[in-house]
XYZ file of C-alpha atoms in Angstrom:
357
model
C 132.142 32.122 -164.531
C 132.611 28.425 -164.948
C 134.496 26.503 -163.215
C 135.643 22.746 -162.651
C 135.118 21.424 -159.802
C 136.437 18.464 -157.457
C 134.453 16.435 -154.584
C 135.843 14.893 -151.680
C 134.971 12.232 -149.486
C 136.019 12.122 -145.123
C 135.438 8.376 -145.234
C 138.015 6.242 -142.017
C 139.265 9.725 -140.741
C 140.532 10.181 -144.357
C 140.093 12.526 -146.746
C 139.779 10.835 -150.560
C 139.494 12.594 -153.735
C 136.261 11.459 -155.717
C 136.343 13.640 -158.221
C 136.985 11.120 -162.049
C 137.066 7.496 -162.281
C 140.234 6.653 -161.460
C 140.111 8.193 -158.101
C 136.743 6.150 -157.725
C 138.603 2.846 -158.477
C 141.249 3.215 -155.778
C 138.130 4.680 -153.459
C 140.128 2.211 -150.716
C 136.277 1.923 -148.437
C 135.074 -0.102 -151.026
C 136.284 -3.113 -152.572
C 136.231 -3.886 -156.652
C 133.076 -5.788 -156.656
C 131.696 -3.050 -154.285
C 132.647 -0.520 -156.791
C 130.869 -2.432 -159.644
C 127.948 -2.449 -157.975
C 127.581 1.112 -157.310
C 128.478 2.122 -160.951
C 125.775 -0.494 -161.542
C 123.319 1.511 -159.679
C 123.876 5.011 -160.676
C 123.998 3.820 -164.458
C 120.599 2.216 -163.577
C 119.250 4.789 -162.030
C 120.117 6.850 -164.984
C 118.123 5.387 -167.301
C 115.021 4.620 -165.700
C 112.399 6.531 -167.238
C 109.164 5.400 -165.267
C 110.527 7.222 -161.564
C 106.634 6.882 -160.196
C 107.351 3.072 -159.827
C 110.133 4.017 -157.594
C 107.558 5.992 -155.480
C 106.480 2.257 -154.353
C 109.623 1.424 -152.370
C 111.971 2.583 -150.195
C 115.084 4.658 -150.983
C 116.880 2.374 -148.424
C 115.568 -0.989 -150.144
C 116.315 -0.242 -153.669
C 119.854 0.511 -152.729
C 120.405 -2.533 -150.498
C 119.068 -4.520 -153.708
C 121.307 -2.596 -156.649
C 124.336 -1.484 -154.592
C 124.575 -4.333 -151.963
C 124.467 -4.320 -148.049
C 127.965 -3.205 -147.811
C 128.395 0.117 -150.271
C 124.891 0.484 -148.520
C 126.309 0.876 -145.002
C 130.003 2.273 -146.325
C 128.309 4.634 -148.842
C 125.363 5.584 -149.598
C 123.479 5.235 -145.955
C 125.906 7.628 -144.256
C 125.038 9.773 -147.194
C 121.586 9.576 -146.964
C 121.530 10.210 -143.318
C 123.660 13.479 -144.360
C 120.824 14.849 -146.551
C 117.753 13.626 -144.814
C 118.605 12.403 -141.516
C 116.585 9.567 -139.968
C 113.658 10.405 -142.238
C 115.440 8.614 -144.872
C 114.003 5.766 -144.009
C 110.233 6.810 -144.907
C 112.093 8.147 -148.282
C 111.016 6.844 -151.437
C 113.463 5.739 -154.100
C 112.317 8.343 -156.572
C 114.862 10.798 -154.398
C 117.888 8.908 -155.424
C 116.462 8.483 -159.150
C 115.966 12.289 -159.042
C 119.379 13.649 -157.414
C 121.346 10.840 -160.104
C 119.771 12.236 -162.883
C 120.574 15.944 -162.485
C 124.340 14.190 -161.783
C 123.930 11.994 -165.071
C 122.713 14.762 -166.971
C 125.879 17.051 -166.106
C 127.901 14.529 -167.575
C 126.237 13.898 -170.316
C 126.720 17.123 -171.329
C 129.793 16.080 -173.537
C 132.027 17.663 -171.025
C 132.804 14.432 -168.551
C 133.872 16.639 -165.898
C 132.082 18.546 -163.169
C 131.619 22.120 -164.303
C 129.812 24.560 -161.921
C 128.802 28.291 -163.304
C 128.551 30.810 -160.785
C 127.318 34.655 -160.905
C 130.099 37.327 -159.582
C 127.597 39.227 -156.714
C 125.436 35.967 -156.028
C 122.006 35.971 -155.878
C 121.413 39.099 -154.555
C 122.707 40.836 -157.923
C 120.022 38.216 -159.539
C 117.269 39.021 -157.251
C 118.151 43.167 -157.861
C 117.822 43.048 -161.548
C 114.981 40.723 -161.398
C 113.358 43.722 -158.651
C 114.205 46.612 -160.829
C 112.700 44.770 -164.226
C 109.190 43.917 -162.132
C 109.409 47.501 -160.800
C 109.450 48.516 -164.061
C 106.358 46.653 -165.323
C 104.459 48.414 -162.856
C 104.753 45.222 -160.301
C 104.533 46.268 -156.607
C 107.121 44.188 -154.707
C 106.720 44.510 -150.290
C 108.774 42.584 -148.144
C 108.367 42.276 -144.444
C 104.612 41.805 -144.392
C 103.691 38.608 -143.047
C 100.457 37.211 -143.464
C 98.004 35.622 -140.797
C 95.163 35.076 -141.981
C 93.379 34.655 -145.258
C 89.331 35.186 -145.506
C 86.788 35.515 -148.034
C 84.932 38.609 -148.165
C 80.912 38.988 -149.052
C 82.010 40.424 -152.856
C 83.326 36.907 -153.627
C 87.260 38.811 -152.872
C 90.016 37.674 -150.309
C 91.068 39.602 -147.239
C 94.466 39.036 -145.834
C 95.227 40.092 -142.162
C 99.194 41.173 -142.117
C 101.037 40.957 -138.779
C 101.044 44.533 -137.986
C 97.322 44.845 -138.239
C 96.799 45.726 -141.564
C 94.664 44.623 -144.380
C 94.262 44.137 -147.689
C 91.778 42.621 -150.584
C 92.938 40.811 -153.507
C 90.999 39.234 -156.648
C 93.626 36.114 -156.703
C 95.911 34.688 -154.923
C 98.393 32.365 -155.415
C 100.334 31.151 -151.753
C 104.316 29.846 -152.250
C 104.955 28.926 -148.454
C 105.220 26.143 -147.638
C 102.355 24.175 -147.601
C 101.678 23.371 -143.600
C 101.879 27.309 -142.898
C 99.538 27.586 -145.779
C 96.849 25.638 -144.213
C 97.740 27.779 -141.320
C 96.594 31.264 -142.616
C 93.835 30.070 -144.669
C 90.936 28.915 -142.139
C 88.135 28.478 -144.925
C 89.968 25.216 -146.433
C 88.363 22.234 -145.864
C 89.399 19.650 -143.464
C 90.637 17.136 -146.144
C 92.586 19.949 -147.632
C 94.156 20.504 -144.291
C 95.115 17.209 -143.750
C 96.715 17.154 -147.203
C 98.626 20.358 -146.675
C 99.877 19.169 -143.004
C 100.695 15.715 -144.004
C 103.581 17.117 -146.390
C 106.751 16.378 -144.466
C 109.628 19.344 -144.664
C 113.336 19.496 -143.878
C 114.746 22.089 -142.391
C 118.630 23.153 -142.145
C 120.545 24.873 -139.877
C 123.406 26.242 -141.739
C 127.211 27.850 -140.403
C 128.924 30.544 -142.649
C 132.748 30.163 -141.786
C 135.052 32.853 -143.096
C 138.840 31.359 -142.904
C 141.917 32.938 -143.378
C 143.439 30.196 -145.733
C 141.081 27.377 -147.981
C 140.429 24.018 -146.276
C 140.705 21.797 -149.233
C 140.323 21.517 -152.869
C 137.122 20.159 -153.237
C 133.917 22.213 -153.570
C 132.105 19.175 -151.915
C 133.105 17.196 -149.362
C 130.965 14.313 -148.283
C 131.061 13.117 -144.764
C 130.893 9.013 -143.705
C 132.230 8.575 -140.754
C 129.405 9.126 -138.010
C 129.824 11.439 -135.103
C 129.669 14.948 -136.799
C 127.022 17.777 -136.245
C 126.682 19.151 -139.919
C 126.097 17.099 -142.381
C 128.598 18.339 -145.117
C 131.086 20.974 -145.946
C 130.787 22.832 -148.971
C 134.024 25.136 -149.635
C 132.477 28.045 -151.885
C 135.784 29.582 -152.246
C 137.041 26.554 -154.278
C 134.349 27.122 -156.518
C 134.210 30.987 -156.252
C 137.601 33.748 -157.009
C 138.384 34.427 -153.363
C 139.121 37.815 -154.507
C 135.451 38.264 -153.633
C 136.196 37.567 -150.492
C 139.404 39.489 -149.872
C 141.483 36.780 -150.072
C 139.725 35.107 -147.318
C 138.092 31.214 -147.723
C 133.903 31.277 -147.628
C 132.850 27.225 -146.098
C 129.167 26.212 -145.326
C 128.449 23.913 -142.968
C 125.023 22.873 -143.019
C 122.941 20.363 -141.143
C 119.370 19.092 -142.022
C 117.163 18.249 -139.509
C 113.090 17.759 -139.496
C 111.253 21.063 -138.991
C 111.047 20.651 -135.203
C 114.448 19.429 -134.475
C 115.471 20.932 -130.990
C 119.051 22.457 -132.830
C 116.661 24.896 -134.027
C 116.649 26.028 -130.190
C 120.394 26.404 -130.086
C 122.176 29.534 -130.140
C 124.882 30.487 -132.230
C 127.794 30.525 -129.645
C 126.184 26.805 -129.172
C 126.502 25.600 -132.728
C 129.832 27.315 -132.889
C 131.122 25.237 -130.063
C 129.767 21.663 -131.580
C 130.747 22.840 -135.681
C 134.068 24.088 -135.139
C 135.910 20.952 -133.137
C 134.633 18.927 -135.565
C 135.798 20.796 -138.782
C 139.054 21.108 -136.735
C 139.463 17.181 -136.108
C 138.495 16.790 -139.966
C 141.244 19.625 -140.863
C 144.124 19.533 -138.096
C 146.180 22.362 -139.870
C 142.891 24.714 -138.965
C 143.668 26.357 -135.298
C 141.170 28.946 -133.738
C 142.814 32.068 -134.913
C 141.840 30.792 -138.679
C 138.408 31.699 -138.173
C 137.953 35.311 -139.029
C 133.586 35.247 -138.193
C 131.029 32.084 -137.580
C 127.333 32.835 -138.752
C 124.146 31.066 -138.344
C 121.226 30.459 -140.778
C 118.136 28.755 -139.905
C 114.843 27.382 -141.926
C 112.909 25.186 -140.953
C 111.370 23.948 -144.271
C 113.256 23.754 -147.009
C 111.951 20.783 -149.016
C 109.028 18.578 -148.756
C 110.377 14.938 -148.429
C 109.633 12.539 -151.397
C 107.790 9.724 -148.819
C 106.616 6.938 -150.305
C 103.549 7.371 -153.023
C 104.059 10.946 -152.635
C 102.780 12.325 -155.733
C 99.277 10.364 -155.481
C 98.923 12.516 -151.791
C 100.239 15.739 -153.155
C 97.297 18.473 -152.615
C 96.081 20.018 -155.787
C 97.037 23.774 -156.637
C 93.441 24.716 -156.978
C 91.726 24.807 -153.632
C 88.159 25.176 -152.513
C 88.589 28.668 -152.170
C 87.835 30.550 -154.844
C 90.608 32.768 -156.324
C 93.166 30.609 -154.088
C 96.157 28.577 -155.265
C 98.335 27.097 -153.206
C 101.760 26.320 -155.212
C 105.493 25.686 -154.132
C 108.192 23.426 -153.821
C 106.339 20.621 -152.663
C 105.124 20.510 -156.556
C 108.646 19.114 -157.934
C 107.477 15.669 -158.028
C 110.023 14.208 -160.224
C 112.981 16.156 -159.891
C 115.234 17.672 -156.689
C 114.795 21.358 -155.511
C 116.897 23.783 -156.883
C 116.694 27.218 -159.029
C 116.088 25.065 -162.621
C 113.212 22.730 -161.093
C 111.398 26.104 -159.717
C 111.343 27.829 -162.404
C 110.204 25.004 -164.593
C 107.681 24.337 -162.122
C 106.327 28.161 -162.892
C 106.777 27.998 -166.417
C 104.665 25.018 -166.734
C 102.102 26.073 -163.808
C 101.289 29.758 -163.913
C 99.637 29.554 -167.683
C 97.118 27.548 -166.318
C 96.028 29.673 -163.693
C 96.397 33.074 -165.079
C 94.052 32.095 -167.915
C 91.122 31.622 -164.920
């Protein structure tokens, strides 16, 4: 199903539309010469080609120099802080060249309108067929079995220790978690490896499913300026997705990233409930209490691996010192932002390689 959508900025206790052109020339936080320069930037940004130069600099200094010190602070640093919080200042400009080019390339597509395709049954229906097909090819799929510990065995195999106790030896193994656990269960690494693995910086979020009687808004994104709120967005899948699917009812994610160890992950639910909900009220007045049909939290604590400065020359290599070990996730989209396209590029150029060892 594919669908147009809109975005929306909160910007001076306003809402604003932000969703063509025109609406971004009457944008009232910025003025004309403001606006220039941030058409300037994304159209630059666009069509660099050579993003590991931008690994050299700082997200925060390359804007300041293309967009100016005032769309800076109006603009793009409240949206920064959104999506990365304070660690967007160790950021490396290559994020913003990444996240504008799967924007620019959207557009480009002939279209010149934001068009978002969705799946009737989400992921999960994905993640089913994809089960059945790999059940099918003989593939044995187990879920709840965490690993602890990863060892070498005398035969040149690997042992892994599962948190219930058990074992089990393998020939190969290649390790998706993120990459500081990683160096967690596998002991036999060697120290620079470690320090490799454990010098990756992740994001986490801590994400609010809202289910609403009516919709908030039009827009599928809305972008938050104005300091002072506890999530970082609010992303209204219902104006994206036929509420139909959700009995008539309105589905909104809040979500707030934070760095792995942020105390929020400490908070309960009722907690987060009583910070998120105020706030989404003060941004919506016509939202009262009895709106809210049920208010559900989500929680990881990495997500993505931050793109610091010169972060593909420190980016540990798949192949690791242990024999019939690969360590390969996320962290491996060097030049591009994480979502479903990126990963599965990242296999389909990755997993060749290693199979034919």
């Amino acid at each position: 199903k594919w669908v147009e959508t809109k975005t929306g900025f909160y910007a001076d206790g306003t809402l604003h539309s932000m969703s063509n052109t025109f609406e971004f020339l009457r944008f009232p936080p910025l003025v004309l010469l403001d606006k220039f320069r941030l058409g300037l930037t994304i159209l630059r940004a666009a069509h660099i080609r050579n993003w590991r130069k931008l690994e050299t600099q700082t997200v925060s200094d390359w804007l300041r120099r293309w967009s100016g010190e005032n769309t800076f602070a109006k603009i793009w640093q409240p949206l920064l802080r959104a999506k990365l919080g304070e660690t967007y200042q160790s950021t490396s400009a290559a994020f913003i060249w990444a996240t504008i080019q799967r924007m620019y390339a959207a557009r480009k597509s002939g279209l010149k309108k934001e068009m978002f395709g969705y799946i009737p049954g989400g992921y999960a229906r994905i993640l089913d067929e994809i089960s059945q097909q790999l059940t099918r090819e003989n593939v044995r799929i187990e879920n709840q079995r965490r690993a602890e510990k990863i060892t070498s065995t005398p035969d040149s195999r690997l042992k892994v220790l599962f948190a219930q106790g058990a074992e089990e030896t393998y020939d190969h193994l290649i390790i998706t978690i993120p990459s500081p656990l990683a160096a967690g269960i596998c002991p036999e690494l060697t120290e620079e490896e470690k320090r490799q693995l454990n010098a990756l910086q992740y994001l986490g979020v801590i994400c609010a499913s809202v289910l609403l009687k009516k919709p908030l808004s039009e827009y599928y994104v809305t972008n938050i300026t104005d300091p002072g709120f506890p999530f970082t967005g609010v992303i209204e899948m219902s104006a994206l997705v036929d509420r139909n699917f959700f009995s008539g009812n309105a589905l909104v994610y809040l979500p707030k990233y934070v760095t792995h160890d942020d105390p929020a992950f400490e908070l309960t639910d009722a907690e987060i409930e009583e910070q998120f909900l105020p706030a989404l009220m003060r941004m919506h007045p016509e939202l009262k209490a009895e709106d809210v049909t049920s208010f559900h939290v989500s929680r990881a604590r990495r997500v993505f691996a931050l793109s610091t400065l010169h972060y593909s020359e420190k980016l540990p290599p798949i192949r690791t010192s242990m024999p019939g070990v690969y360590i390969l996730n996320s962290a491996h989209i060097v030049n591009g932002t994480l979502n479903v396209n990126e990963t599965i590029k990242l296999a389909d150029s990755t997993l060749p390689r290693i199979l034919s060892r």
